PDB file of C-alpha atoms in Angstrom:
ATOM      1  CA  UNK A   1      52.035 119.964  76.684  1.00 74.00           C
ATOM      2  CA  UNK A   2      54.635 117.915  78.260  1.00 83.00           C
ATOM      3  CA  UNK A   3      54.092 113.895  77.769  1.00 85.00           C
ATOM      4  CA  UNK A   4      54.979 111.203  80.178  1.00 86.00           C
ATOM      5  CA  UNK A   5      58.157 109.058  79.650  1.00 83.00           C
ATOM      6  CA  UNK A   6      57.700 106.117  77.472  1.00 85.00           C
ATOM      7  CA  UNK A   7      57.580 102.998  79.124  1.00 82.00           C
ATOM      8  CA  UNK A   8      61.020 101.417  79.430  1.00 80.00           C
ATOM      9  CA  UNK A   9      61.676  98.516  76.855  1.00 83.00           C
ATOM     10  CA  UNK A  10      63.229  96.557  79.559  1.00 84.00           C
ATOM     11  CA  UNK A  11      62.814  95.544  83.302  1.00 88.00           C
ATOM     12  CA  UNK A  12      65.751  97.436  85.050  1.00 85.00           C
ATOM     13  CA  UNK A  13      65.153  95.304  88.074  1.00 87.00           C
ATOM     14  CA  UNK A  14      65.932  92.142  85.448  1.00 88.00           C
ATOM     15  CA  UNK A  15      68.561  93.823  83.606  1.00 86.00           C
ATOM     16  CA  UNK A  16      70.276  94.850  87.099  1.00 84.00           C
ATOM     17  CA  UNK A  17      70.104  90.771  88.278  1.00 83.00           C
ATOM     18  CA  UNK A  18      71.562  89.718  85.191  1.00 84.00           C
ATOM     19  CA  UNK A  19      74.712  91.688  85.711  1.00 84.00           C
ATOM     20  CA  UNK A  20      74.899  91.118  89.263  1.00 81.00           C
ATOM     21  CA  UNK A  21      75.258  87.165  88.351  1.00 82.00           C
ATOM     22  CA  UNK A  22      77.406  87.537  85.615  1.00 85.00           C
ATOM     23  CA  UNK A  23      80.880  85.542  86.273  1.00 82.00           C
ATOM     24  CA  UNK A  24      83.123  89.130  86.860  1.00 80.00           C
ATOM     25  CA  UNK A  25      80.024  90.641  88.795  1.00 81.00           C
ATOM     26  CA  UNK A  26      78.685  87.224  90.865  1.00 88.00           C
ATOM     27  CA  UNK A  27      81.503  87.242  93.706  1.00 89.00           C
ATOM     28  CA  UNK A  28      80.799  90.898  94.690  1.00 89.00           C
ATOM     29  CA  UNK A  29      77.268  90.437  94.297  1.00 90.00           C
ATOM     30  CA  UNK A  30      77.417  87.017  96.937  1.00 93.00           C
ATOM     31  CA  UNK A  31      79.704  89.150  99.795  1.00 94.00           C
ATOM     32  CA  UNK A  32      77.469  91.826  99.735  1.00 94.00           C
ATOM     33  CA  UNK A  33      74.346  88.981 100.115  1.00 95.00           C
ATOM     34  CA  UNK A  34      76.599  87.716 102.940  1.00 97.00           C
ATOM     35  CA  UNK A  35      77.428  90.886 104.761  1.00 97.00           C
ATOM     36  CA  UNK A  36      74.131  91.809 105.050  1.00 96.00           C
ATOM     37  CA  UNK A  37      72.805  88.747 106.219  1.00 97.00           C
ATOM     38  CA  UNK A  38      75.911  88.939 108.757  1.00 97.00           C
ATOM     39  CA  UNK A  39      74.333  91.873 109.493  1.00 94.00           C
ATOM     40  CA  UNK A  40      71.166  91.547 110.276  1.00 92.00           C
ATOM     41  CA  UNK A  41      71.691  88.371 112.691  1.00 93.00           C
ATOM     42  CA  UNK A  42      75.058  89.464 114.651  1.00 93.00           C
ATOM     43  CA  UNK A  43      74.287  93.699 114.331  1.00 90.00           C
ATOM     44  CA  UNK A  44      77.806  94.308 112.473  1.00 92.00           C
ATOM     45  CA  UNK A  45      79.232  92.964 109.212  1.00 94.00           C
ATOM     46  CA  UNK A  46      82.155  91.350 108.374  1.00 96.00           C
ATOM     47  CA  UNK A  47      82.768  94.755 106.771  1.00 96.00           C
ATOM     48  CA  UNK A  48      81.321  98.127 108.418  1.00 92.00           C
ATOM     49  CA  UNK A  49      79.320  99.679 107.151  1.00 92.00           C
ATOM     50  CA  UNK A  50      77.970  97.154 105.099  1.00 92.00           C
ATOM     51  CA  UNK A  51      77.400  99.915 102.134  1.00 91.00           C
ATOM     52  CA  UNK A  52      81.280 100.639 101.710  1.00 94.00           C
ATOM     53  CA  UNK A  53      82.312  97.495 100.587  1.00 91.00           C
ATOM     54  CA  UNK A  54      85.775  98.621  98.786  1.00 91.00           C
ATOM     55  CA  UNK A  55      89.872  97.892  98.962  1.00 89.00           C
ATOM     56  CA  UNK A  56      90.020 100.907 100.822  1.00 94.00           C
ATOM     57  CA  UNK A  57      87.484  99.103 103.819  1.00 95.00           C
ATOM     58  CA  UNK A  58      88.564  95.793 104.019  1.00 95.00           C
ATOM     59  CA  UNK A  59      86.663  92.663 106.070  1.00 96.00           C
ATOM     60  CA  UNK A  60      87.254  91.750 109.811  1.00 95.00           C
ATOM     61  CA  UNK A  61      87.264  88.421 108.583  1.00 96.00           C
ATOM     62  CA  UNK A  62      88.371  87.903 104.754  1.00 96.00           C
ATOM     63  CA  UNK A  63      88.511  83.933 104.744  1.00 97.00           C
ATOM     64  CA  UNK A  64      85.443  83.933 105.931  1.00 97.00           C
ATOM     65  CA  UNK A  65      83.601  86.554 103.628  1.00 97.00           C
ATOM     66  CA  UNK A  66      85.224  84.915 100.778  1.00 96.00           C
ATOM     67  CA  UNK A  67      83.966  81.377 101.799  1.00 97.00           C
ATOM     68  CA  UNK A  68      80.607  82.464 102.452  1.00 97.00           C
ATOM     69  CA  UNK A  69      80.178  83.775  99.205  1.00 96.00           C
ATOM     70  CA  UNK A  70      81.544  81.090  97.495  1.00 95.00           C
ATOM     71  CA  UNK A  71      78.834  78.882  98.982  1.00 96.00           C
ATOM     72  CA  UNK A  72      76.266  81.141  98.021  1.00 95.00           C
ATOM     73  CA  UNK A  73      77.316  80.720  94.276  1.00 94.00           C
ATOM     74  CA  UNK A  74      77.659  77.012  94.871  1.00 94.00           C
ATOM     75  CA  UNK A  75      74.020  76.502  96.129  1.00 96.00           C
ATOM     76  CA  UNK A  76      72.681  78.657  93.715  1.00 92.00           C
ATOM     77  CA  UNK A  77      72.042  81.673  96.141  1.00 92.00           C
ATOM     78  CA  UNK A  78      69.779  79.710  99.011  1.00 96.00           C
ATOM     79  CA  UNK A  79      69.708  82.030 101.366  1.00 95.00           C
ATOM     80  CA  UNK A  80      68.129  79.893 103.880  1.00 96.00           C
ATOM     81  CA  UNK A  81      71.353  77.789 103.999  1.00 97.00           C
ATOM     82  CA  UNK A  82      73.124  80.371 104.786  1.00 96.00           C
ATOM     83  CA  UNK A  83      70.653  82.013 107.631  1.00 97.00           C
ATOM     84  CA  UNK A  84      71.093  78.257 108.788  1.00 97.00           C
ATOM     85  CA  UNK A  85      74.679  78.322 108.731  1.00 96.00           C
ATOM     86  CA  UNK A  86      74.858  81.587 110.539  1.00 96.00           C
ATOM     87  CA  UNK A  87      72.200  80.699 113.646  1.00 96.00           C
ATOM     88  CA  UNK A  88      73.840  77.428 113.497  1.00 97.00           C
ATOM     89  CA  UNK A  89      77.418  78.940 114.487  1.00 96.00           C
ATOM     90  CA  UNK A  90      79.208  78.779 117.535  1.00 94.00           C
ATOM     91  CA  UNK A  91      79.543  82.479 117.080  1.00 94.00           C
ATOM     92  CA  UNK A  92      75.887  83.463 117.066  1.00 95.00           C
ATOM     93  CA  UNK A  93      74.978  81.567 119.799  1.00 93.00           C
ATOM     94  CA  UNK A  94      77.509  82.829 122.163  1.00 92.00           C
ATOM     95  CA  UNK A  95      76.504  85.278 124.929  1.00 91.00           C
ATOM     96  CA  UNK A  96      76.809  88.964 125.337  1.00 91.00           C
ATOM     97  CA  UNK A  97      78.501  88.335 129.087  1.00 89.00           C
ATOM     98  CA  UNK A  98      82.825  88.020 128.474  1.00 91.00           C
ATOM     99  CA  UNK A  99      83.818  85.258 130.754  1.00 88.00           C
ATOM    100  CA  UNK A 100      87.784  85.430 129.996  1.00 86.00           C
ATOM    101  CA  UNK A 101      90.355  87.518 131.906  1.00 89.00           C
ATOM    102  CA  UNK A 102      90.530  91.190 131.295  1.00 90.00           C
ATOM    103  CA  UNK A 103      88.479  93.265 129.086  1.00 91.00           C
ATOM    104  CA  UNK A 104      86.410  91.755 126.582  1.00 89.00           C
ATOM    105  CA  UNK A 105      87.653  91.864 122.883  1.00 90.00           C
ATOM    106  CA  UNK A 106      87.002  94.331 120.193  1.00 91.00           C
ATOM    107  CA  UNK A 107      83.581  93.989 119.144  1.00 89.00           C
ATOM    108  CA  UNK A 108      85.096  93.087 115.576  1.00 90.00           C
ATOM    109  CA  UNK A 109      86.249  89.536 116.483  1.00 92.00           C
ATOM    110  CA  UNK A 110      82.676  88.616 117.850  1.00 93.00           C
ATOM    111  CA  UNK A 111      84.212  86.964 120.772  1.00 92.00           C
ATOM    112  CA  UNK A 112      80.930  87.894 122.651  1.00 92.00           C
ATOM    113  CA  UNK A 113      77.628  88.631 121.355  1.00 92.00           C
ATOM    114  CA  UNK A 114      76.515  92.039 121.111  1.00 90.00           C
ATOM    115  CA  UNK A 115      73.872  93.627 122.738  1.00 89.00           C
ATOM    116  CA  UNK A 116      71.242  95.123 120.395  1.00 89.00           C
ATOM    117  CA  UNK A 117      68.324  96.923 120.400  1.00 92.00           C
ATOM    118  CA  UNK A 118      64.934  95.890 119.414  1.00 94.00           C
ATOM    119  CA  UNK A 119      63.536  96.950 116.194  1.00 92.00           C
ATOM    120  CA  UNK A 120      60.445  99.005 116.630  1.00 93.00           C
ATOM    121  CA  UNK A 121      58.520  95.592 115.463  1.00 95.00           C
ATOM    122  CA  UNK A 122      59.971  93.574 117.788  1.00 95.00           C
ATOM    123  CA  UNK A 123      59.546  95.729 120.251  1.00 95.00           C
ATOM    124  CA  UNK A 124      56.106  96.529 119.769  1.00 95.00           C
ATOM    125  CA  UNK A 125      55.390  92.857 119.354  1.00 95.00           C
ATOM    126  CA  UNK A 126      57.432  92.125 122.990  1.00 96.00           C
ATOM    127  CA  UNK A 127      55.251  95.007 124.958  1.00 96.00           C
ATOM    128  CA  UNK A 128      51.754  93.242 123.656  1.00 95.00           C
ATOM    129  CA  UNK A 129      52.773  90.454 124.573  1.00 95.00           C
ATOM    130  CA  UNK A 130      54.549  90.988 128.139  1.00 96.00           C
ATOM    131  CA  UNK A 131      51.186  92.936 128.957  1.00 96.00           C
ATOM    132  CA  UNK A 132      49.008  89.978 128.280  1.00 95.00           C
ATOM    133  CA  UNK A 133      47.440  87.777 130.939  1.00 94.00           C
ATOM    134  CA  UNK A 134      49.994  84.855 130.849  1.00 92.00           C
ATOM    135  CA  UNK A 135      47.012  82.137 132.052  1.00 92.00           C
ATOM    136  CA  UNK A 136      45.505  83.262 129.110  1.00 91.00           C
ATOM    137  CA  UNK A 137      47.587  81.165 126.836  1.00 92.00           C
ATOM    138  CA  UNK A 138      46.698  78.744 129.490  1.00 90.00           C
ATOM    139  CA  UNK A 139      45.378  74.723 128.140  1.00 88.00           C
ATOM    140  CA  UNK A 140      45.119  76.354 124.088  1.00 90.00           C
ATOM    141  CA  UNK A 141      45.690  74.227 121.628  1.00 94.00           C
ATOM    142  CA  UNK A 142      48.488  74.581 119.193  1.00 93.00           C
ATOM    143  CA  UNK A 143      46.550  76.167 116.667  1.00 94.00           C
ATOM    144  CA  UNK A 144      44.735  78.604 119.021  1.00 94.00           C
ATOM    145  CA  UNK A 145      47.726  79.185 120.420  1.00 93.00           C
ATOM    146  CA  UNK A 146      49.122  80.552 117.362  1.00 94.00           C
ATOM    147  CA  UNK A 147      46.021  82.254 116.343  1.00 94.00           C
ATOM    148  CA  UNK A 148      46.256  84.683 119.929  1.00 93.00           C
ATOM    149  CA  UNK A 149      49.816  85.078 119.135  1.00 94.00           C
ATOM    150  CA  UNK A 150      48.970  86.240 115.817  1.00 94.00           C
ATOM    151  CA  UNK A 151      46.032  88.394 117.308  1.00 93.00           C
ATOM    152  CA  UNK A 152      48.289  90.308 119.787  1.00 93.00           C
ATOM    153  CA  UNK A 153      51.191  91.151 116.919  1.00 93.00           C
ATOM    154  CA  UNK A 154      48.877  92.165 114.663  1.00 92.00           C
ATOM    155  CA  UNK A 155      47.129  94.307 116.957  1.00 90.00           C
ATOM    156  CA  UNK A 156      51.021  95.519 117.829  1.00 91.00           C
ATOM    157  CA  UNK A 157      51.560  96.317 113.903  1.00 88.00           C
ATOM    158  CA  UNK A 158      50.131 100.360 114.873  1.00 88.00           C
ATOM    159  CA  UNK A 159      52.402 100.996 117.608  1.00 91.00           C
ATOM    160  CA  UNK A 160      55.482  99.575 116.092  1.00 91.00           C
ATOM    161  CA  UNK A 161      55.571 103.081 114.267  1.00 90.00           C
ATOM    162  CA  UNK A 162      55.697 105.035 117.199  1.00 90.00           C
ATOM    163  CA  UNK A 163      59.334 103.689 117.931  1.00 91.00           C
ATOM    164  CA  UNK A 164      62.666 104.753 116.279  1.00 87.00           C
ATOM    165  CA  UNK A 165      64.154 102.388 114.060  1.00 87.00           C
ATOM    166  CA  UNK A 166      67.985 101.756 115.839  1.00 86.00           C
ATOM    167  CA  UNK A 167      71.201 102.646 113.790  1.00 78.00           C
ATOM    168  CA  UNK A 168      74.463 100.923 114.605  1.00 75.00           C
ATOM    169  CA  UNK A 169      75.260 103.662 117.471  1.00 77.00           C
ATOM    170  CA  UNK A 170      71.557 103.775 119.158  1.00 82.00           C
ATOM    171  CA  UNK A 171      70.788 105.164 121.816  1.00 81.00           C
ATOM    172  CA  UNK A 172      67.275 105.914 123.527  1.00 83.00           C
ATOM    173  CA  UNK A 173      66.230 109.139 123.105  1.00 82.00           C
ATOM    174  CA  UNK A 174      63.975 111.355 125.291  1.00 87.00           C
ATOM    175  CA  UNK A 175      60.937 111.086 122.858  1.00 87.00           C
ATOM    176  CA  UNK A 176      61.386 107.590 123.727  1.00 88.00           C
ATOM    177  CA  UNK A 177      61.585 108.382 127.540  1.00 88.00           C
ATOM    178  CA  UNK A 178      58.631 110.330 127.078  1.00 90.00           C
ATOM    179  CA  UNK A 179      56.385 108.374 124.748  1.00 89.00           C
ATOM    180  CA  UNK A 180      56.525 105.070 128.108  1.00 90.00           C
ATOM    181  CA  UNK A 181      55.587 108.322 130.438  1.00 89.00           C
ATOM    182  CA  UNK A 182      52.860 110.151 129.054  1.00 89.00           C
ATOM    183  CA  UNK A 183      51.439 108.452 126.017  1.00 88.00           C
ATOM    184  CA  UNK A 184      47.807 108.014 126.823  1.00 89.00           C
ATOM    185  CA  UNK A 185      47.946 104.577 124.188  1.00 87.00           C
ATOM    186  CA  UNK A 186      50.608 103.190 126.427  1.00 87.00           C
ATOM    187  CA  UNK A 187      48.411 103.429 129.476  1.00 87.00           C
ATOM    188  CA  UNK A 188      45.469 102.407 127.828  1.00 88.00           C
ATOM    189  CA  UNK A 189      46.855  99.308 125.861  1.00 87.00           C
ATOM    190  CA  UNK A 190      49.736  98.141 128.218  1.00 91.00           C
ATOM    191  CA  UNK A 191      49.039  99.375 131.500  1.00 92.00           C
ATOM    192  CA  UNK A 192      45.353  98.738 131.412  1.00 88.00           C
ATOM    193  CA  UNK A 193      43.885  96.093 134.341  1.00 85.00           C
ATOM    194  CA  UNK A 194      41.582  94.981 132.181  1.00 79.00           C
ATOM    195  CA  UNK A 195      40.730  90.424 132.577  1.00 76.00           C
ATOM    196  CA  UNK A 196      43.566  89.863 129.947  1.00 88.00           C
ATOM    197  CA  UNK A 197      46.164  91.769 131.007  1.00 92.00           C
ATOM    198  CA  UNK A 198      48.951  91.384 133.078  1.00 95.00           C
ATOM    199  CA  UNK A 199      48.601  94.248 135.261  1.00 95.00           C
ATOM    200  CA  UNK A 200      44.612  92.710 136.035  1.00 94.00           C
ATOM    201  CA  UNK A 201      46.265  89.248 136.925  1.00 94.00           C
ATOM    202  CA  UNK A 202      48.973  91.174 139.227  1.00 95.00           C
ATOM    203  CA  UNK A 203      46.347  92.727 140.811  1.00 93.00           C
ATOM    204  CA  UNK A 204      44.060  89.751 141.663  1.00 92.00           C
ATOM    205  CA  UNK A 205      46.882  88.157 143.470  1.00 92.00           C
ATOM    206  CA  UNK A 206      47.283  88.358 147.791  1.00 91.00           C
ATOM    207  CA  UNK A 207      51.306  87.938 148.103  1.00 94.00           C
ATOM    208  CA  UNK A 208      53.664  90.222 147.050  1.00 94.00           C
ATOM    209  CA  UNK A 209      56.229  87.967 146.096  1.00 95.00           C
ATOM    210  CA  UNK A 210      54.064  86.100 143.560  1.00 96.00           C
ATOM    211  CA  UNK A 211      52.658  89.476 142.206  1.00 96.00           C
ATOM    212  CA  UNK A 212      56.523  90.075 141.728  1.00 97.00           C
ATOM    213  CA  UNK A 213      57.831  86.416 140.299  1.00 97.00           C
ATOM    214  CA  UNK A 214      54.890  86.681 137.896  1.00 97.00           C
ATOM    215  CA  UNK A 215      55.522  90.716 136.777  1.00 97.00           C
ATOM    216  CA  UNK A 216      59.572  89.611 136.368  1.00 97.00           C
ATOM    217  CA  UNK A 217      58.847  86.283 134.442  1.00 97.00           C
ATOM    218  CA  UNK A 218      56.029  87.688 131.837  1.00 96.00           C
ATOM    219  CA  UNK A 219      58.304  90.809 130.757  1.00 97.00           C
ATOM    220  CA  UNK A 220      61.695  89.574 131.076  1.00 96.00           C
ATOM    221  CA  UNK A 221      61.086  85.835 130.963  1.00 95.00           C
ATOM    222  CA  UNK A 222      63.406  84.902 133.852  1.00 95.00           C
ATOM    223  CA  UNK A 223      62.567  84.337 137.345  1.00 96.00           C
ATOM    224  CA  UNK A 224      63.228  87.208 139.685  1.00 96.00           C
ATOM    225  CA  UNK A 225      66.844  87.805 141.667  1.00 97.00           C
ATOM    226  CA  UNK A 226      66.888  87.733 145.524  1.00 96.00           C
ATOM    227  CA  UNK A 227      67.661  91.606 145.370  1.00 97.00           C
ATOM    228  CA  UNK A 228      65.333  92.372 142.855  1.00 97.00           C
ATOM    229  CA  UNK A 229      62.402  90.710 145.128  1.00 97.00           C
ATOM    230  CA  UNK A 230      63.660  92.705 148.032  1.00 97.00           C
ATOM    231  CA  UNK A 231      63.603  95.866 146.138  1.00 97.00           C
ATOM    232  CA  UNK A 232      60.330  95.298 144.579  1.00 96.00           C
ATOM    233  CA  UNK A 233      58.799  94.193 147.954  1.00 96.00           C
ATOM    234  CA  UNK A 234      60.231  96.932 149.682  1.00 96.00           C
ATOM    235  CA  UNK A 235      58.541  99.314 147.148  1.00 96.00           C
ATOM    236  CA  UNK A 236      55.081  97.771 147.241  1.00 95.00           C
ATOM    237  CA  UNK A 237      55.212  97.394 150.934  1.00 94.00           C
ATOM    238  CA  UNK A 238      55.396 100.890 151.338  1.00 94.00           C
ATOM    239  CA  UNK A 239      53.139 101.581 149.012  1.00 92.00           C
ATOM    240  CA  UNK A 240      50.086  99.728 150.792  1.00 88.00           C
ATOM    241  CA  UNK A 241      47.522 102.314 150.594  1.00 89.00           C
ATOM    242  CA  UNK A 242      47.587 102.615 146.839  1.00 91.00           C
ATOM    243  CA  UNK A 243      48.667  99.169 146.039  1.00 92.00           C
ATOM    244  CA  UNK A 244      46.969  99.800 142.488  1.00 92.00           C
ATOM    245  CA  UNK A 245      49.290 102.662 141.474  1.00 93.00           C
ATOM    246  CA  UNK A 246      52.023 100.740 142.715  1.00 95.00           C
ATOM    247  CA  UNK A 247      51.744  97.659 140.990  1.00 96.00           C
ATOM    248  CA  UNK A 248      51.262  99.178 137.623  1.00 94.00           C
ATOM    249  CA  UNK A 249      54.487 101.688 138.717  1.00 95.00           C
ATOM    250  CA  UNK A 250      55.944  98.145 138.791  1.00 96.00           C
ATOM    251  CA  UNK A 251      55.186  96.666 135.392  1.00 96.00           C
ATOM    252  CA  UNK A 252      56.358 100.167 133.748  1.00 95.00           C
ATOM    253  CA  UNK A 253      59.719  99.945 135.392  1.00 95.00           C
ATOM    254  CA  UNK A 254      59.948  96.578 133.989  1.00 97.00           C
ATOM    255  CA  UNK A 255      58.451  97.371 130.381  1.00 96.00           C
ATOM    256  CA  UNK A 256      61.080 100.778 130.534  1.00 94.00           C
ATOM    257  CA  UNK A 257      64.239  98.423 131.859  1.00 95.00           C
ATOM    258  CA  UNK A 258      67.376  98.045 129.713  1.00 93.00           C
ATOM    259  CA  UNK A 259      66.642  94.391 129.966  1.00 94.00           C
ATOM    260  CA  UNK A 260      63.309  93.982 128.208  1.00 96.00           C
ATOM    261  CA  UNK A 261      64.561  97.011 125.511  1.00 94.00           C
ATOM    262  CA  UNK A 262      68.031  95.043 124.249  1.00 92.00           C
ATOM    263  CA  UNK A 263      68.398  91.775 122.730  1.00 87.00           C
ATOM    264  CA  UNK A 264      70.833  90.088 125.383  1.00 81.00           C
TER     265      UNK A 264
END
């Protein structure tokens, strides 16, 4: 009869830290730590991809790597100094729109923030929200007000895993496309006109233009463009004799835009 491994004598997760800050090991150990964390806030490392960190695959940016992780070893590893550095940084808070002459820059030289997807969290977290009656955050106090938000994202947490998780090259697929068109949980959690959603406030309203401003400002938190109320209004207008079908055709488009599915 076979018997199970013995239980290791040591913690491999301990043993594996302990070499990772030894003196020869600590440098490689804090520019990984780095690129990652580059990662994760600007959607591309100072080396790509952030696994092959070798001679052979060498940084955008080496100063910069190797005074990053110098830091790191100098502070004793506190990553949230360097999350603070990084959101701190002229870089990270630059836009995605190039404002020089010519073409923008290679992505590389993060002249220009890139334009990412939202993680399936995020984005699950963004559609509860967006769908929810904005007056009902209305006159809350602080800590109510973080108790709904906390509400909604937890009620979120189920459809988060209905999305794809994006790679560096993402693009959305058709069981995406398909999943906003005929996923009965979509239309029953999102597009529902129900006291607290959106689509029930759009639908109590008389003018067209304020059923637009407040559609535009709740999903992509920006007031709407003068073509973008002429196109709306034009569709709605013509649409008069099954206002309800239209409306909600309007808060889909929204929900489904490029817009509300990138982080700008």
């Amino acid at each position: 009869k076979k018997q199970p491994p013995p239980m290791p004598k040591f913690s491999a997760r301990a043993a594996f830290v302990e070499t990772a800050l030894q003196p020869e090991q600590r440098s490689f150990f804090a520019r990984s730590i780095v690129n990652r964390l580059w990662h994760r806030f600007f959607g591309m490392g100072l080396v790509n991809p952030v696994d092959q960190m070798h001679s052979e695959n060498p940084p955008s940016h080496p100063q910069l790597l190797e005074w990053l992780a110098r830091d790191v070893i100098d502070h004793g590893y506190d990553l949230r100094r360097i999350i603070r550095g990084i959101v701190l940084s002229e870089a990270y808070g630059r836009s995605s729109r190039w404002e020089g002459q010519g073409e923008p820059p290679p992505a590389k030289f993060f002249a220009v923030a890139r334009v990412r997807p939202l993680t399936p969290v995020q984005l699950a977290n963004s559609l509860r929200l967006a769908t929810t009656d904005p007056q009902s955050f209305d006159n809350l106090k602080p800590a109510d007000f973080e108790k709904r938000i906390e509400q909604l994202e937890n009620s979120a947490r189920g459809m988060a895993g209905m999305f794809e998780y994006p790679g560096d090259d993402f693009q959305i697929g058709v069981n995406e496309a398909l999943l906003f068109s005929n996923s009965d949980r979509i239309q029953k959690e999102l597009l529902a006109d129900g006291g607290d959603r959106l689509l029930g406030r759009v639908k109590s309203m008389k003018a067209r233009k304020e059923m637009i401003d407040v559609a535009v400002r709740s999903t992509l938190c920006r007031a709407p463009t003068a073509d973008e109320v002429s196109a709306f209004d034009s569709f709605l207008s013509k649409r008069n004799d099954r206002s309800a079908e239209a409306q909600k055709h309007l808060i889909w488009a929204l929900l489904t835009s490029t817009e509300f599915r990138f982080n700008w």
